[in-house]
Amino acid sequence: MIAIINYKAGNLASVSNALERLGAPHVITSELDALESADAIIFPGVGHAQAAMQSLHENNLAGWLRQTKKPLLGICLGMQLFFESSDEGDTECLGIIPGRLRLFDNANVKVPHMGWNHFSSVGNHPLLAGIDEKDYFYYVHGYYAPVTEYTIATCHYDAGFSSVVARDNFTGVQFHPEKSGANGVKLLQNFLEFAGAQTGPKNKLII
């Protein structure tokens, strides 16, 4: 069973639909008991970092996320919240990965970075099995994560940034796999395999 974290800042419906197409049983939840019983976690996110962190704290999820050992995939803002802090609202984030999120501020590029882009470099990780630099994914973000020792793929827009990160059980992608066609489906399937989650008949619950 996959748990999609519902903290009022996620693109829940499209992620749920993508898992349904893969036949992956999943639950949309903010309940700690349901998260603890899940095999793996998907942590989507859209919107403002400060509001998202406030919602995580209000739902007692921030501390749980920092300490969980379950396989976890952060998507877009979900990945960004892995980092220590953000210029967006001068926000303290989860601190799982070192670094601070910065705003694209070059007058020669449009903000947010919106549309299809590909990796500039790709490291070796099960999340990226069968995926290479020529494969395009869909991005929508105004802030970007720095390149660190936990970066396994980079992308370039105004600056080079972390497109995919991995640290222990935590994996994250800046793009939206659920909106990235066949390449996104491949990445989600890779995560399910990385997590050891079993796909099968649809089993979605709203808690």
PDB file of C-alpha atoms in Angstrom:
ATOM      1  CA  MET A   1       0.000   0.000   0.000  1.00  0.00           C
ATOM      2  CA  ILE A   2       1.260   3.468  -0.953  1.00  0.00           C
ATOM      3  CA  ALA A   3       0.268   6.468   1.184  1.00  0.00           C
ATOM      4  CA  ILE A   4      -0.082   9.874  -0.497  1.00  0.00           C
ATOM      5  CA  ILE A   5       0.337  12.555   2.166  1.00  0.00           C
ATOM      6  CA  ASN A   6      -2.584  14.978   2.278  1.00  0.00           C
ATOM      7  CA  TYR A   7      -1.424  18.218   3.892  1.00  0.00           C
ATOM      8  CA  LYS A   8      -3.529  20.629   1.811  1.00  0.00           C
ATOM      9  CA  ALA A   9      -0.585  21.518  -0.429  1.00  0.00           C
ATOM     10  CA  GLY A  10      -0.380  18.597  -2.803  1.00  0.00           C
ATOM     11  CA  ASN A  11      -1.491  17.775  -6.322  1.00  0.00           C
ATOM     12  CA  LEU A  12      -3.318  14.758  -4.952  1.00  0.00           C
ATOM     13  CA  ALA A  13      -5.758  13.875  -7.728  1.00  0.00           C
ATOM     14  CA  SER A  14      -3.209  13.612 -10.530  1.00  0.00           C
ATOM     15  CA  VAL A  15      -0.812  11.560  -8.390  1.00  0.00           C
ATOM     16  CA  SER A  16      -3.668   9.269  -7.364  1.00  0.00           C
ATOM     17  CA  ASN A  17      -4.735   8.860 -10.989  1.00  0.00           C
ATOM     18  CA  ALA A  18      -1.186   7.968 -12.014  1.00  0.00           C
ATOM     19  CA  LEU A  19      -0.997   5.272  -9.333  1.00  0.00           C
ATOM     20  CA  GLU A  20      -4.386   3.927 -10.414  1.00  0.00           C
ATOM     21  CA  ARG A  21      -3.078   3.556 -13.965  1.00  0.00           C
ATOM     22  CA  LEU A  22      -0.177   1.548 -12.559  1.00  0.00           C
ATOM     23  CA  GLY A  23      -2.559  -0.607 -10.543  1.00  0.00           C
ATOM     24  CA  ALA A  24      -0.884   0.434  -7.291  1.00  0.00           C
ATOM     25  CA  PRO A  25      -3.086   0.263  -4.156  1.00  0.00           C
ATOM     26  CA  HIS A  26      -2.911   3.580  -2.341  1.00  0.00           C
ATOM     27  CA  VAL A  27      -4.483   5.764   0.297  1.00  0.00           C
ATOM     28  CA  ILE A  28      -4.706   9.564   0.524  1.00  0.00           C
ATOM     29  CA  THR A  29      -4.223  10.464   4.162  1.00  0.00           C
ATOM     30  CA  SER A  30      -2.923  12.828   6.811  1.00  0.00           C
ATOM     31  CA  GLU A  31      -3.304  10.248   9.597  1.00  0.00           C
ATOM     32  CA  LEU A  32      -0.083   9.035  11.209  1.00  0.00           C
ATOM     33  CA  ASP A  33      -1.496   5.543  11.781  1.00  0.00           C
ATOM     34  CA  ALA A  34      -2.184   5.167   8.057  1.00  0.00           C
ATOM     35  CA  LEU A  35       1.277   6.467   7.175  1.00  0.00           C
ATOM     36  CA  GLU A  36       2.891   4.038   9.601  1.00  0.00           C
ATOM     37  CA  SER A  37       1.038   1.093   8.062  1.00  0.00           C
ATOM     38  CA  ALA A  38       1.960   2.030   4.478  1.00  0.00           C
ATOM     39  CA  ASP A  39       4.750   0.323   2.553  1.00  0.00           C
ATOM     40  CA  ALA A  40       5.934   3.580   0.986  1.00  0.00           C
ATOM     41  CA  ILE A  41       5.070   7.283   0.959  1.00  0.00           C
ATOM     42  CA  ILE A  42       4.514   9.826  -1.810  1.00  0.00           C
ATOM     43  CA  PHE A  43       4.872  13.450  -0.686  1.00  0.00           C
ATOM     44  CA  PRO A  44       3.507  15.741  -3.426  1.00  0.00           C
ATOM     45  CA  GLY A  45       3.396  19.497  -3.160  1.00  0.00           C
ATOM     46  CA  VAL A  46       2.420  22.679  -4.956  1.00  0.00           C
ATOM     47  CA  GLY A  47       2.243  26.233  -3.659  1.00  0.00           C
ATOM     48  CA  HIS A  48       4.153  28.242  -1.054  1.00  0.00           C
ATOM     49  CA  ALA A  49       6.891  26.686   1.087  1.00  0.00           C
ATOM     50  CA  GLN A  50       5.943  28.616   4.223  1.00  0.00           C
ATOM     51  CA  ALA A  51       2.271  27.624   4.020  1.00  0.00           C
ATOM     52  CA  ALA A  52       3.227  24.022   3.302  1.00  0.00           C
ATOM     53  CA  MET A  53       5.528  23.801   6.328  1.00  0.00           C
ATOM     54  CA  GLN A  54       2.846  25.391   8.510  1.00  0.00           C
ATOM     55  CA  SER A  55       0.373  22.745   7.362  1.00  0.00           C
ATOM     56  CA  LEU A  56       2.875  19.962   8.068  1.00  0.00           C
ATOM     57  CA  HIS A  57       3.391  21.256  11.602  1.00  0.00           C
ATOM     58  CA  GLU A  58      -0.353  21.660  12.188  1.00  0.00           C
ATOM     59  CA  ASN A  59      -0.877  18.027  11.163  1.00  0.00           C
ATOM     60  CA  ASN A  60       2.094  16.780  13.246  1.00  0.00           C
ATOM     61  CA  LEU A  61       3.733  15.539  10.071  1.00  0.00           C
ATOM     62  CA  ALA A  62       7.027  17.467  10.023  1.00  0.00           C
ATOM     63  CA  GLY A  63       8.677  15.466  12.793  1.00  0.00           C
ATOM     64  CA  TRP A  64       7.351  12.195  11.409  1.00  0.00           C
ATOM     65  CA  LEU A  65       8.752  12.952   7.960  1.00  0.00           C
ATOM     66  CA  ARG A  66      12.187  13.755   9.363  1.00  0.00           C
ATOM     67  CA  GLN A  67      12.486  10.427  11.159  1.00  0.00           C
ATOM     68  CA  THR A  68      10.639   7.950   8.931  1.00  0.00           C
ATOM     69  CA  LYS A  69      12.591   5.055   7.442  1.00  0.00           C
ATOM     70  CA  LYS A  70       9.918   4.254   4.857  1.00  0.00           C
ATOM     71  CA  PRO A  71      10.742   4.698   1.155  1.00  0.00           C
ATOM     72  CA  LEU A  72       9.535   8.198   0.311  1.00  0.00           C
ATOM     73  CA  LEU A  73       9.184  10.130  -2.950  1.00  0.00           C
ATOM     74  CA  GLY A  74       8.880  13.922  -2.786  1.00  0.00           C
ATOM     75  CA  ILE A  75       7.385  15.634  -5.835  1.00  0.00           C
ATOM     76  CA  CYS A  76       7.995  19.307  -6.761  1.00  0.00           C
ATOM     77  CA  LEU A  77       7.457  21.309  -3.535  1.00  0.00           C
ATOM     78  CA  GLY A  78       7.555  18.012  -1.653  1.00  0.00           C
ATOM     79  CA  MET A  79      11.146  17.512  -2.819  1.00  0.00           C
ATOM     80  CA  GLN A  80      12.044  21.126  -2.065  1.00  0.00           C
ATOM     81  CA  LEU A  81      10.867  20.769   1.522  1.00  0.00           C
ATOM     82  CA  PHE A  82      13.561  18.102   2.043  1.00  0.00           C
ATOM     83  CA  PHE A  83      16.104  20.941   2.089  1.00  0.00           C
ATOM     84  CA  GLU A  84      17.119  23.062   5.083  1.00  0.00           C
ATOM     85  CA  SER A  85      15.471  26.348   4.154  1.00  0.00           C
ATOM     86  CA  SER A  86      13.887  28.443   1.426  1.00  0.00           C
ATOM     87  CA  ASP A  87      14.068  32.074   0.384  1.00  0.00           C
ATOM     88  CA  GLU A  88      10.306  31.804  -0.110  1.00  0.00           C
ATOM     89  CA  GLY A  89       9.043  33.391   3.099  1.00  0.00           C
ATOM     90  CA  ASP A  90      12.463  32.758   4.712  1.00  0.00           C
ATOM     91  CA  THR A  91      11.130  29.322   5.605  1.00  0.00           C
ATOM     92  CA  GLU A  92      12.790  26.637   7.690  1.00  0.00           C
ATOM     93  CA  CYS A  93      12.164  23.334   5.921  1.00  0.00           C
ATOM     94  CA  LEU A  94      12.682  19.710   6.959  1.00  0.00           C
ATOM     95  CA  GLY A  95      16.482  19.721   6.878  1.00  0.00           C
ATOM     96  CA  ILE A  96      16.881  16.229   5.432  1.00  0.00           C
ATOM     97  CA  ILE A  97      19.205  17.489   2.680  1.00  0.00           C
ATOM     98  CA  PRO A  98      21.586  20.453   3.142  1.00  0.00           C
ATOM     99  CA  GLY A  99      21.027  23.619   1.159  1.00  0.00           C
ATOM    100  CA  ARG A 100      18.713  26.582   0.651  1.00  0.00           C
ATOM    101  CA  LEU A 101      16.128  27.089  -2.091  1.00  0.00           C
ATOM    102  CA  ARG A 102      16.640  30.194  -4.229  1.00  0.00           C
ATOM    103  CA  LEU A 103      14.390  32.128  -6.616  1.00  0.00           C
ATOM    104  CA  PHE A 104      15.135  32.179 -10.327  1.00  0.00           C
ATOM    105  CA  ASP A 105      15.973  35.888 -10.645  1.00  0.00           C
ATOM    106  CA  ASN A 106      17.479  36.348 -14.103  1.00  0.00           C
ATOM    107  CA  ALA A 107      15.485  38.930 -16.060  1.00  0.00           C
ATOM    108  CA  ASN A 108      16.217  36.984 -19.242  1.00  0.00           C
ATOM    109  CA  VAL A 109      14.166  33.947 -18.194  1.00  0.00           C
ATOM    110  CA  LYS A 110      10.501  33.578 -17.384  1.00  0.00           C
ATOM    111  CA  VAL A 111       9.557  32.704 -13.820  1.00  0.00           C
ATOM    112  CA  PRO A 112       8.266  30.179 -12.983  1.00  0.00           C
ATOM    113  CA  HIS A 113      10.216  27.619 -14.964  1.00  0.00           C
ATOM    114  CA  MET A 114       7.253  25.992 -16.683  1.00  0.00           C
ATOM    115  CA  GLY A 115       7.253  23.351 -19.364  1.00  0.00           C
ATOM    116  CA  TRP A 116       9.269  20.421 -20.640  1.00  0.00           C
ATOM    117  CA  ASN A 117      12.953  20.055 -19.899  1.00  0.00           C
ATOM    118  CA  HIS A 118      15.521  17.284 -19.728  1.00  0.00           C
ATOM    119  CA  PHE A 119      18.333  16.321 -17.388  1.00  0.00           C
ATOM    120  CA  SER A 120      21.803  17.818 -17.719  1.00  0.00           C
ATOM    121  CA  SER A 121      23.392  14.858 -15.973  1.00  0.00           C
ATOM    122  CA  VAL A 122      22.201  11.597 -14.515  1.00  0.00           C
ATOM    123  CA  GLY A 123      23.698   9.514 -11.726  1.00  0.00           C
ATOM    124  CA  ASN A 124      23.245   5.870 -10.905  1.00  0.00           C
ATOM    125  CA  HIS A 125      20.140   5.191  -8.802  1.00  0.00           C
ATOM    126  CA  PRO A 126      17.254   2.697  -9.089  1.00  0.00           C
ATOM    127  CA  LEU A 127      14.817   5.628  -9.392  1.00  0.00           C
ATOM    128  CA  LEU A 128      16.362   6.485 -12.762  1.00  0.00           C
ATOM    129  CA  ALA A 129      16.617   2.976 -14.209  1.00  0.00           C
ATOM    130  CA  GLY A 130      15.905   3.147 -17.931  1.00  0.00           C
ATOM    131  CA  ILE A 131      15.873   6.975 -17.920  1.00  0.00           C
ATOM    132  CA  ASP A 132      18.572   9.126 -19.517  1.00  0.00           C
ATOM    133  CA  GLU A 133      19.443  12.701 -20.450  1.00  0.00           C
ATOM    134  CA  LYS A 134      17.305  12.828 -23.587  1.00  0.00           C
ATOM    135  CA  ASP A 135      14.085  12.108 -21.685  1.00  0.00           C
ATOM    136  CA  TYR A 136      11.855  15.108 -21.022  1.00  0.00           C
ATOM    137  CA  PHE A 137       9.781  15.807 -17.897  1.00  0.00           C
ATOM    138  CA  TYR A 138       7.287  18.531 -16.998  1.00  0.00           C
ATOM    139  CA  TYR A 139       8.389  21.282 -14.584  1.00  0.00           C
ATOM    140  CA  VAL A 140       6.520  24.100 -12.816  1.00  0.00           C
ATOM    141  CA  HIS A 141       8.567  25.930 -10.173  1.00  0.00           C
ATOM    142  CA  GLY A 142       9.841  29.400  -9.337  1.00  0.00           C
ATOM    143  CA  TYR A 143      12.379  28.329  -6.715  1.00  0.00           C
ATOM    144  CA  TYR A 144      15.172  25.845  -7.274  1.00  0.00           C
ATOM    145  CA  ALA A 145      17.168  23.460  -5.110  1.00  0.00           C
ATOM    146  CA  PRO A 146      20.977  23.600  -5.078  1.00  0.00           C
ATOM    147  CA  VAL A 147      23.174  20.820  -6.369  1.00  0.00           C
ATOM    148  CA  THR A 148      24.530  18.816  -3.415  1.00  0.00           C
ATOM    149  CA  GLU A 149      26.194  15.487  -2.736  1.00  0.00           C
ATOM    150  CA  TYR A 150      22.686  13.984  -2.714  1.00  0.00           C
ATOM    151  CA  THR A 151      21.852  15.172  -6.245  1.00  0.00           C
ATOM    152  CA  ILE A 152      21.516  12.306  -8.717  1.00  0.00           C
ATOM    153  CA  ALA A 153      20.274  14.360 -11.685  1.00  0.00           C
ATOM    154  CA  THR A 154      20.591  18.023 -12.542  1.00  0.00           C
ATOM    155  CA  CYS A 155      18.693  20.308 -14.879  1.00  0.00           C
ATOM    156  CA  HIS A 156      19.487  23.791 -16.165  1.00  0.00           C
ATOM    157  CA  TYR A 157      17.195  26.771 -16.592  1.00  0.00           C
ATOM    158  CA  ASP A 158      18.502  30.093 -15.264  1.00  0.00           C
ATOM    159  CA  ALA A 159      20.975  28.067 -13.226  1.00  0.00           C
ATOM    160  CA  GLY A 160      21.862  24.465 -12.664  1.00  0.00           C
ATOM    161  CA  PHE A 161      19.669  22.872 -10.014  1.00  0.00           C
ATOM    162  CA  SER A 162      18.814  19.542  -8.431  1.00  0.00           C
ATOM    163  CA  SER A 163      16.214  17.789 -10.540  1.00  0.00           C
ATOM    164  CA  VAL A 164      16.396  14.453  -8.694  1.00  0.00           C
ATOM    165  CA  VAL A 165      17.791  13.822  -5.215  1.00  0.00           C
ATOM    166  CA  ALA A 166      18.269  10.748  -3.069  1.00  0.00           C
ATOM    167  CA  ARG A 167      19.434  10.269   0.502  1.00  0.00           C
ATOM    168  CA  ASP A 168      18.899   6.878   2.113  1.00  0.00           C
ATOM    169  CA  ASN A 169      15.138   6.183   1.937  1.00  0.00           C
ATOM    170  CA  PHE A 170      14.341   9.715   0.719  1.00  0.00           C
ATOM    171  CA  THR A 171      14.018  10.353  -3.009  1.00  0.00           C
ATOM    172  CA  GLY A 172      12.693  13.475  -4.665  1.00  0.00           C
ATOM    173  CA  VAL A 173      12.009  14.962  -8.082  1.00  0.00           C
ATOM    174  CA  GLN A 174      11.552  18.620  -8.983  1.00  0.00           C
ATOM    175  CA  PHE A 175       9.355  17.810 -11.970  1.00  0.00           C
ATOM    176  CA  HIS A 176       5.872  16.291 -11.987  1.00  0.00           C
ATOM    177  CA  PRO A 177       6.105  12.616 -13.017  1.00  0.00           C
ATOM    178  CA  GLU A 178       2.314  12.360 -12.944  1.00  0.00           C
ATOM    179  CA  LYS A 179       2.214  14.975 -15.759  1.00  0.00           C
ATOM    180  CA  SER A 180       5.225  13.702 -17.701  1.00  0.00           C
ATOM    181  CA  GLY A 181       3.713  11.008 -19.896  1.00  0.00           C
ATOM    182  CA  ALA A 182       5.497   7.702 -20.395  1.00  0.00           C
ATOM    183  CA  ASN A 183       8.728   8.961 -18.818  1.00  0.00           C
ATOM    184  CA  GLY A 184       6.881   9.929 -15.654  1.00  0.00           C
ATOM    185  CA  VAL A 185       5.100   6.579 -15.537  1.00  0.00           C
ATOM    186  CA  LYS A 186       8.494   4.874 -15.812  1.00  0.00           C
ATOM    187  CA  LEU A 187       9.863   6.878 -12.904  1.00  0.00           C
ATOM    188  CA  LEU A 188       6.851   6.120 -10.703  1.00  0.00           C
ATOM    189  CA  GLN A 189       7.182   2.432 -11.562  1.00  0.00           C
ATOM    190  CA  ASN A 190      10.854   2.638 -10.611  1.00  0.00           C
ATOM    191  CA  PHE A 191       9.863   4.125  -7.265  1.00  0.00           C
ATOM    192  CA  LEU A 192       7.388   1.322  -6.629  1.00  0.00           C
ATOM    193  CA  GLU A 193      10.094  -1.205  -7.383  1.00  0.00           C
ATOM    194  CA  PHE A 194      12.629   0.708  -5.263  1.00  0.00           C
ATOM    195  CA  ALA A 195      10.135   0.713  -2.415  1.00  0.00           C
ATOM    196  CA  GLY A 196       9.368  -2.962  -2.824  1.00  0.00           C
ATOM    197  CA  ALA A 197       5.682  -2.072  -3.094  1.00  0.00           C
ATOM    198  CA  GLN A 198       3.398  -4.590  -4.755  1.00  0.00           C
ATOM    199  CA  THR A 199       1.088  -3.412  -7.527  1.00  0.00           C
ATOM    200  CA  GLY A 200      -2.297  -5.031  -7.888  1.00  0.00           C
ATOM    201  CA  PRO A 201      -6.044  -4.306  -7.838  1.00  0.00           C
ATOM    202  CA  LYS A 202      -7.065  -0.731  -7.143  1.00  0.00           C
ATOM    203  CA  ASN A 203      -7.605  -0.010  -3.464  1.00  0.00           C
ATOM    204  CA  LYS A 204      -7.907   3.711  -2.761  1.00  0.00           C
ATOM    205  CA  LEU A 205      -9.263   5.142   0.464  1.00  0.00           C
ATOM    206  CA  ILE A 206      -9.769   8.740   1.581  1.00  0.00           C
ATOM    207  CA  ILE A 207      -9.115   9.257   5.289  1.00  0.00           C
TER     208      ILE A 207
END
